Amino acid sequence: MSGTPSSELHCTVLSRRETMTSTKLVFLFSVAVISLGTVRTAEADLPHVEISNWAIRFGAQMWEIGKQVTRIREIKERYQSEAKIEQVDGFAMVKEMAEEMENMMGDKIEAIKRIMDAAEQLSVSHPRLSRQDLYEMRQRAETIEYYNAKRLNMYHKSGPKAGELLDNHKELIMSNSQHFGNVGVNTSVSAVHVPTNVFDGGPDVMNGILWSEQLDRIFMTNYESDPSLTWQYFGSSTGFMRQYPATKWGQGEWEPDLFDCRLRPWYLQAAASPKDMIILVDTSGSMTGVRKEIAKHVVLTLLDTLSENDFINIYKFSEVPVPVVPCFKDKLVQANLENVRELRNGMMESETSDIANFTSAFTTAFEILAKYNRTTQGSQCNQAIMLVTDGAPVGYREIFEKYNWPHKPVRVFTYVIGREIIDTAATNWMACANKGYFARVTSLAEVREQVLKYIPVLSRPMVMYQKDHPVIWTSAYIDIATRTKPKFLMAISVATPVYDRKNFSVRTANLLGVAGTDIPVTELKKRTPAYKLGVNGYSFIVNNNGFVLHHPDHRPLDADGLLKPNYNTVDLSEVELVDSDGGPRENDTYLMTMRREMIERREGETSFKVRVHHDGMRRVSVRRQRYYYRGLKGTPYSLGLALPDGYGHFRVVAETEVKRLMADHNINVSSFFSGKNWKIHPDWIYCRYNYDHLKSFDSPEAQVMHFVDRTQRERWRWNSKHPRPSHDSARSHKQDDNFYCDKHLMQSLIFDAQATEVFDKNISLSIDRQDPGLGMLMALLARHAMFKLFGISVAFVATRSGLLRWQDISTIDDKHFSEANLNAIDQTWYKRAVDQYSVEPDSFVYSVPFSTGTGITNESVVTASHAIFVEKGGYKAPAAVVGLQYKNSAFRETFFNITSGCTGGVQCRRTCSSGDLSCYVVDNHGYIVISKEERDTGRFFGEIDWLVMDSLIHYGVFKRVRIYDYQAVCKDMQGHRSAANFILTPLRYMKWFVQWMVGRATWLILQTQIAHLMNPDWAWAMEQEQADYHNEDNDESPGPTPTGGEFMADGDISIIVHDEAVTMDNAYANKTRPRPCDQQADLYVLQPEKLFKGDKPDSVKGKQNCNSNNLGARQCERHYSTHKIPHSNLLLLVIDTTCRCETQKQKIEMEEVRVNESLFCERPQENLYRLRPSVCLSYHPEEEEIKQCGKGSLQLPSLLLMTTTMIYSILKAI
């Protein structure tokens, strides 16, 4: 197939002028004739036949080298003679894997229920220490001993006490456990974490720590019976968390610690049913200075208490209510990370003015909530209005009578800001009359504790039903214990509420806390073994909101290794990229149907084409996949499997039965693993002991060899089922039987080791008489001789069982090939080789490291890989991939040796070594593998000559495939002050200075209570009762009450940063604000059928008219010729550079998808289908008998504070 691309550039050779003389006309005509002759000569001189021969010779030679070095024939013969092919039943596979997950998850539910039962009993039976008892103990210098996670194993670093424990610290022996994320643990006890803003000497906290210590025996029993259990914990409503096993906390006692278990997803979702929440923030003229900052932090903390099953909006109001995010007007939005982030940003900018119009604000809130309740939108469960103000003049009874009474579907919670507020009767009445709670917030240190008091109120109906303990499951999140590790670990949690069953003198309903346990996502993946899914097959899990718990394209970290803003709310439609011609986020019918059925936990099957990206979104494959899915009983999750059409539905079955091999042939299978040039997949479970302490190994290979030896013993038996809890008797901790082995994987590994044993031998091969020429010559060479002759640095084979073997004579990279390719079956070169087999079975896939054009050294490598398929009965399945790496210099040398001459030794006038031909070897995605200029290696060809690349695209040699990244992060530069700001008038500077001074003075007075020193009657709050629970120990008990001053500094720090996914180091890394965004890029895929005419290879010839914009320059055409290099994924492109052309360049870069302004307010996930949690406990008919709803306080006015606040407000208004 040959011709001229229709996209070639045409230009007018001459343009006549009417004033030209006849002499000039004759001269120009002569130039045109010469130019035309030059073009025709150039086209005739381009050696198309030789170019084709070069491609054929280069492809054939590299195929022979690779075939001999990697032992393709010997390995394939072994598999072909002994292996079988089985067809995969997708439905049966997903059912089997789903049942494994259901069993494992059911065991975790039983474990937390045992914790819950024990906690409820212990809290009742434990004798309670009163405030007086604790006071007397302190007077006697008695202490209550427990393991505080922040006071473990910390020693004096210098001075006379160097090496001794710090005061009030304890020593606890710990050992690193791989099972617990490679952190030090002690499985004999639990440890307690107390947040910075919680006083651990208070009666409620101390009593909870004392009785919960007896949970240790439950924790230990659970772990002994179920070795797959990880962290178990009880989070108390008073703030402390008891966690098993004991481990040292990441922050010390005096370091800022943002963690509070009551703000973790598992606690929040278990403590109360889902909710619709509208926050009303008073921005009237009185909400300035300190009040404004406290109010802002109240709102931010309220946002921290929300989960993805909640719905939220924030309105600020003075004369009229205004949404803080204009796009959220008159609606509730799902409280996912992206929406919450927008609300946070909206709260950062707020101006105060005018008078608060409470009627308008309440009316707006009630009408929005009523609309969502009426139209079955939102959570369809709890509804609440959170009022943040510095006081209300009246109770606005008529508003509540109109919208909320008598049934009171909406709870009202009021947060009054400021210590100097005199009258709180109205705001207190609003909360008490509408099943809510009143709280006063007088400082930043109090914000968290006061905000969290609304959670137990929402939990009252659930507590009052007593017998109902809903079990909740969270989305995937970063495990807090591994956050400081180099590798983040994702986990989900299962939790259930714990109720206070004590009898009180008044009607109450107290939540003791929440019991839960973590399940690492890696534990879920173990139930879907990769070797069963096959190459390019994968599993994924979706929750009731359509968010993925795990998926191979789920990328929670950005390029800098930081958590993305919306890392755990990635939708299924954002990771399964359907192959279509539509624009971004155009929902495909098949995908949306599958998504809906998975959310509803149905069983189903479907098929559609998808675009799968590789190598950091620089390559793309398009393939059809078949999906099988099934709901996981007792959870809000569904499991899905994706298998490629064709080879993805067939598996190679080849196993070695150890005992039979020993009996029949007396062969020691350990001999198949001789030497050190082999490794196994580090993340796969072959065999393992159920507990780390039974036996430790230096490497996965040592662990496998240990069990390979054990399989040859007489009494060996396979424990091929994952361990299940057994509470009839304690699980045996003996080494002999406390292990798990995947029989099929281990026996497949042993077979693969035997089948690839030939790979390690440095011998010449038997001559294949049907393979004369170069192949026969190379067969006579020893392997190391071939390595040196052809510049090969390493040869390797990777099998379906995760085995990797290699042989090398030199190390090119700093990191050895085996270290960089431990998980070989997951590597791009493995996956691409399997896909290439359907294009050209006898071929290698070549690739080079990507380059930015700064240059590539001779020490870089060219990787080549080839898939070995077993073919039987008309079916084909991949068994292994072999490959090799060439030194880049040797690979180029081989190419230019071939392309510097002509066939038959005839001397060529034009070759790739001559100056007027540019020769490129380009891979099937348009990246340069070989070029005259070494710095071009690894670059996209469009960066060199976009016009030629565009011509190839137009002609169909390459196909443009647009890829979208819906998990992208765009970083906006933070606002910087302009240099013009220095021209500000001195008066303005003076205003700022006075404003700052007055503000600091007011803040100092409020926080340190200096006013009290001047006059005890000034602004001193009377005692107020605001406990969440009814406490038999009233506040009149003798003994000192700890003041906020003991821990206020840490408390202030702990509430400044609300996004726990961002550390302080990360916050200062760059002056940028990351935000979720969509990005796109055009990638390219070779269409090999365009380079064939029937069954024979053919070239594509094209030309490009040059200098079309410069009529004074010599007009000419630049020709090019394109040929497929056989036995490879490569293309030979030769360009005649006799005619100098202006070139254009185009890089492959991800660019943000710009949204039309009219669609700016549309949220990508807003209209997607979701399913609400199945349990909603928001009403109990006797709840109104509970009278605890917070109390107001009477305060005396302070002339000093009123004056300073007034001055500050006046200056602020200037």
Tab-separated table of N, CA and C in Angstrom, residues 301-382:
chain	number	residue	atom	x	y	z
A	301	THR	N	-14.694	22.624	62.020
A	301	THR	CA	-14.762	21.395	62.818
A	301	THR	C	-16.050	20.635	62.530
A	302	LEU	N	-17.151	21.353	62.331
A	302	LEU	CA	-18.393	20.682	61.934
A	302	LEU	C	-18.201	19.932	60.613
A	303	LEU	N	-17.481	20.533	59.691
A	303	LEU	CA	-17.221	19.857	58.419
A	303	LEU	C	-16.396	18.588	58.634
A	304	ASP	N	-15.522	18.600	59.639
A	304	ASP	CA	-14.719	17.414	59.932
A	304	ASP	C	-15.571	16.251	60.422
A	305	THR	N	-16.772	16.526	60.890
A	305	THR	CA	-17.620	15.467	61.450
A	305	THR	C	-18.517	14.811	60.408
A	306	LEU	N	-18.325	15.144	59.168
A	306	LEU	CA	-19.212	14.624	58.114
A	306	LEU	C	-18.556	13.479	57.363
A	307	SER	N	-19.397	12.618	56.809
A	307	SER	CA	-18.914	11.508	55.978
A	307	SER	C	-19.614	11.575	54.633
A	308	GLU	N	-19.220	10.705	53.729
A	308	GLU	CA	-19.762	10.728	52.369
A	308	GLU	C	-21.236	10.360	52.315
A	309	ASN	N	-21.799	9.841	53.410
A	309	ASN	CA	-23.232	9.531	53.436
A	309	ASN	C	-24.062	10.707	53.929
A	310	ASP	N	-23.395	11.802	54.298
A	310	ASP	CA	-24.079	13.004	54.766
A	310	ASP	C	-24.204	14.022	53.636
A	311	PHE	N	-25.107	15.002	53.859
A	311	PHE	CA	-25.303	16.091	52.898
A	311	PHE	C	-25.237	17.415	53.647
A	312	ILE	N	-24.701	18.422	53.005
A	312	ILE	CA	-24.312	19.622	53.731
A	312	ILE	C	-24.466	20.869	52.862
A	313	ASN	N	-24.684	22.002	53.501
A	313	ASN	CA	-24.508	23.312	52.882
A	313	ASN	C	-24.274	24.330	53.997
A	314	ILE	N	-23.637	25.426	53.639
A	314	ILE	CA	-23.348	26.491	54.597
A	314	ILE	C	-23.871	27.804	54.033
A	315	TYR	N	-24.635	28.503	54.851
A	315	TYR	CA	-25.108	29.849	54.513
A	315	TYR	C	-24.571	30.828	55.542
A	316	LYS	N	-24.019	31.913	55.090
A	316	LYS	CA	-23.687	33.007	55.990
A	316	LYS	C	-24.805	34.046	55.869
A	317	PHE	N	-25.128	34.687	56.953
A	317	PHE	CA	-26.273	35.590	56.887
A	317	PHE	C	-26.039	36.825	57.742
A	318	SER	N	-26.505	37.924	57.234
A	318	SER	CA	-26.673	39.140	58.009
A	318	SER	C	-28.099	39.598	57.683
A	319	GLU	N	-28.246	40.493	56.660
A	319	GLU	CA	-29.606	40.859	56.264
A	319	GLU	C	-30.270	39.760	55.449
A	320	VAL	N	-29.482	39.078	54.568
A	320	VAL	CA	-30.016	37.974	53.758
A	320	VAL	C	-29.035	36.815	53.819
A	321	PRO	N	-29.545	35.586	53.746
A	321	PRO	CA	-28.636	34.429	53.748
A	321	PRO	C	-27.995	34.250	52.367
A	322	VAL	N	-26.697	33.953	52.354
A	322	VAL	CA	-25.947	33.771	51.118
A	322	VAL	C	-25.113	32.500	51.254
A	323	PRO	N	-25.176	31.586	50.291
A	323	PRO	CA	-24.337	30.378	50.380
A	323	PRO	C	-22.868	30.738	50.268
A	324	VAL	N	-22.019	30.089	51.036
A	324	VAL	CA	-20.587	30.401	50.973
A	324	VAL	C	-19.993	29.947	49.652
A	325	VAL	N	-20.641	28.963	49.011
A	325	VAL	CA	-20.257	28.547	47.657
A	325	VAL	C	-21.440	28.870	46.751
A	326	PRO	N	-21.327	29.869	45.896
A	326	PRO	CA	-22.481	30.279	45.072
A	326	PRO	C	-23.097	29.136	44.271
A	327	CYS	N	-22.278	28.185	43.839
A	327	CYS	CA	-22.798	27.071	43.046
A	327	CYS	C	-23.715	26.157	43.852
A	328	PHE	N	-23.658	26.259	45.189
A	328	PHE	CA	-24.456	25.373	46.035
A	328	PHE	C	-25.765	26.039	46.486
A	329	LYS	N	-26.160	27.079	45.842
A	329	LYS	CA	-27.366	27.809	46.245
A	329	LYS	C	-28.599	26.902	46.172
A	330	ASP	N	-29.413	26.928	47.231
A	330	ASP	CA	-30.691	26.215	47.319
A	330	ASP	C	-30.542	24.706	47.179
A	331	LYS	N	-29.429	24.158	47.609
A	331	LYS	CA	-29.258	22.707	47.493
A	331	LYS	C	-28.415	22.187	48.638
A	332	LEU	N	-28.454	20.875	48.794
A	332	LEU	CA	-27.551	20.164	49.682
A	332	LEU	C	-26.602	19.352	48.806
A	333	VAL	N	-25.356	19.295	49.186
A	333	VAL	CA	-24.382	18.540	48.403
A	333	VAL	C	-23.814	17.418	49.254
A	334	GLN	N	-23.440	16.348	48.595
A	334	GLN	CA	-22.848	15.223	49.311
A	334	GLN	C	-21.543	15.670	49.959
A	335	ALA	N	-21.338	15.224	51.190
A	335	ALA	CA	-20.165	15.674	51.952
A	335	ALA	C	-18.937	14.849	51.592
A	336	ASN	N	-18.640	14.777	50.294
A	336	ASN	CA	-17.401	14.125	49.890
A	336	ASN	C	-16.255	15.122	49.998
A	337	LEU	N	-15.044	14.655	49.810
A	337	LEU	CA	-13.875	15.506	50.039
A	337	LEU	C	-13.868	16.732	49.146
A	338	GLU	N	-14.294	16.572	47.902
A	338	GLU	CA	-14.244	17.696	46.976
A	338	GLU	C	-15.228	18.795	47.378
A	339	ASN	N	-16.459	18.407	47.716
A	339	ASN	CA	-17.450	19.411	48.115
A	339	ASN	C	-17.085	20.073	49.447
A	340	VAL	N	-16.596	19.284	50.381
A	340	VAL	CA	-16.187	19.840	51.667
A	340	VAL	C	-15.038	20.823	51.476
A	341	ARG	N	-14.148	20.482	50.549
A	341	ARG	CA	-13.039	21.396	50.269
A	341	ARG	C	-13.551	22.735	49.746
A	342	GLU	N	-14.545	22.706	48.875
A	342	GLU	CA	-15.111	23.948	48.357
A	342	GLU	C	-15.753	24.764	49.477
A	343	LEU	N	-16.425	24.094	50.391
A	343	LEU	CA	-17.048	24.796	51.506
A	343	LEU	C	-15.986	25.388	52.439
A	344	ARG	N	-14.906	24.680	52.653
A	344	ARG	CA	-13.814	25.220	53.462
A	344	ARG	C	-13.276	26.512	52.848
A	345	ASN	N	-13.019	26.429	51.544
A	345	ASN	CA	-12.490	27.618	50.871
A	345	ASN	C	-13.472	28.782	50.934
A	346	GLY	N	-14.760	28.472	50.840
A	346	GLY	CA	-15.766	29.516	50.923
A	346	GLY	C	-15.797	30.191	52.279
A	347	MET	N	-15.437	29.435	53.321
A	347	MET	CA	-15.432	30.007	54.663
A	347	MET	C	-14.229	30.902	54.910
A	348	MET	N	-13.219	30.785	54.075
A	348	MET	CA	-12.007	31.579	54.290
A	348	MET	C	-12.244	33.064	54.053
A	349	GLU	N	-13.187	33.372	53.193
A	349	GLU	CA	-13.468	34.771	52.866
A	349	GLU	C	-14.872	35.126	53.329
A	350	SER	N	-14.983	35.929	54.332
A	350	SER	CA	-16.303	36.363	54.803
A	350	SER	C	-16.185	37.749	55.423
A	351	GLU	N	-17.058	38.627	55.010
A	351	GLU	CA	-17.101	39.987	55.544
A	351	GLU	C	-18.272	40.109	56.512
A	352	THR	N	-18.090	40.911	57.539
A	352	THR	CA	-19.152	41.118	58.529
A	352	THR	C	-19.729	42.520	58.372
A	353	SER	N	-21.067	42.590	58.438
A	353	SER	CA	-21.733	43.894	58.302
A	353	SER	C	-23.202	43.747	58.665
A	354	ASP	N	-23.852	44.846	58.892
A	354	ASP	CA	-25.309	44.928	59.080
A	354	ASP	C	-25.772	44.150	60.311
A	355	ILE	N	-27.080	43.862	60.304
A	355	ILE	CA	-27.735	43.198	61.436
A	355	ILE	C	-28.204	41.823	60.992
A	356	ALA	N	-28.117	40.848	61.890
A	356	ALA	CA	-28.484	39.470	61.554
A	356	ALA	C	-29.997	39.332	61.407
A	357	ASN	N	-30.425	38.785	60.272
A	357	ASN	CA	-31.836	38.513	60.014
A	357	ASN	C	-32.066	37.021	60.213
A	358	PHE	N	-32.385	36.616	61.437
A	358	PHE	CA	-32.549	35.204	61.762
A	358	PHE	C	-33.764	34.609	61.054
A	359	THR	N	-34.799	35.396	60.879
A	359	THR	CA	-36.019	34.879	60.227
A	359	THR	C	-35.715	34.406	58.823
A	360	SER	N	-35.030	35.220	58.060
A	360	SER	CA	-34.687	34.863	56.687
A	360	SER	C	-33.771	33.653	56.647
A	361	ALA	N	-32.798	33.593	57.554
A	361	ALA	CA	-31.844	32.480	57.563
A	361	ALA	C	-32.543	31.169	57.896
A	362	PHE	N	-33.348	31.155	58.950
A	362	PHE	CA	-34.052	29.930	59.326
A	362	PHE	C	-35.044	29.497	58.236
A	363	THR	N	-35.723	30.457	57.648
A	363	THR	CA	-36.681	30.126	56.584
A	363	THR	C	-35.981	29.430	55.423
A	364	THR	N	-34.850	29.970	54.996
A	364	THR	CA	-34.105	29.357	53.895
A	364	THR	C	-33.681	27.935	54.247
A	365	ALA	N	-33.154	27.746	55.441
A	365	ALA	CA	-32.680	26.431	55.853
A	365	ALA	C	-33.817	25.422	55.927
A	366	PHE	N	-34.921	25.799	56.558
A	366	PHE	CA	-36.051	24.869	56.684
A	366	PHE	C	-36.629	24.504	55.314
A	367	GLU	N	-36.704	25.460	54.418
A	367	GLU	CA	-37.283	25.178	53.101
A	367	GLU	C	-36.394	24.241	52.285
A	368	ILE	N	-35.097	24.398	52.373
A	368	ILE	CA	-34.198	23.486	51.650
A	368	ILE	C	-34.306	22.082	52.217
A	369	LEU	N	-34.304	21.974	53.535
A	369	LEU	CA	-34.408	20.651	54.148
A	369	LEU	C	-35.742	19.992	53.837
A	370	ALA	N	-36.821	20.777	53.858
A	370	ALA	CA	-38.143	20.233	53.542
A	370	ALA	C	-38.201	19.753	52.092
A	371	LYS	N	-37.586	20.499	51.193
A	371	LYS	CA	-37.577	20.097	49.778
A	371	LYS	C	-36.860	18.773	49.598
A	372	TYR	N	-35.729	18.611	50.251
A	372	TYR	CA	-34.984	17.362	50.098
A	372	TYR	C	-35.691	16.194	50.761
A	373	ASN	N	-36.366	16.457	51.850
A	373	ASN	CA	-37.119	15.391	52.504
A	373	ASN	C	-38.321	14.974	51.672
A	374	ARG	N	-38.955	15.972	51.056
A	374	ARG	CA	-40.153	15.717	50.248
A	374	ARG	C	-39.824	15.000	48.940
A	375	THR	N	-38.691	15.310	48.344
A	375	THR	CA	-38.327	14.736	47.039
A	375	THR	C	-37.421	13.522	47.167
A	376	THR	N	-37.323	12.971	48.385
A	376	THR	CA	-36.504	11.773	48.660
A	376	THR	C	-35.066	11.946	48.198
A	377	GLN	N	-34.536	13.155	48.353
A	377	GLN	CA	-33.130	13.390	48.080
A	377	GLN	C	-32.376	13.472	49.402
A	378	GLY	N	-31.079	13.622	49.316
A	378	GLY	CA	-30.278	13.732	50.524
A	378	GLY	C	-30.178	12.413	51.254
A	379	SER	N	-29.959	12.475	52.557
A	379	SER	CA	-29.748	11.253	53.345
A	379	SER	C	-31.046	10.549	53.697
A	380	GLN	N	-32.176	11.291	53.713
A	380	GLN	CA	-33.466	10.733	54.131
A	380	GLN	C	-33.386	10.125	55.526
A	381	CYS	N	-32.685	10.824	56.407
A	381	CYS	CA	-32.545	10.338	57.778
A	381	CYS	C	-32.554	11.551	58.714
A	382	ASN	N	-31.510	11.759	59.464
A	382	ASN	CA	-31.445	12.927	60.349
A	382	ASN	C	-31.381	14.225	59.542
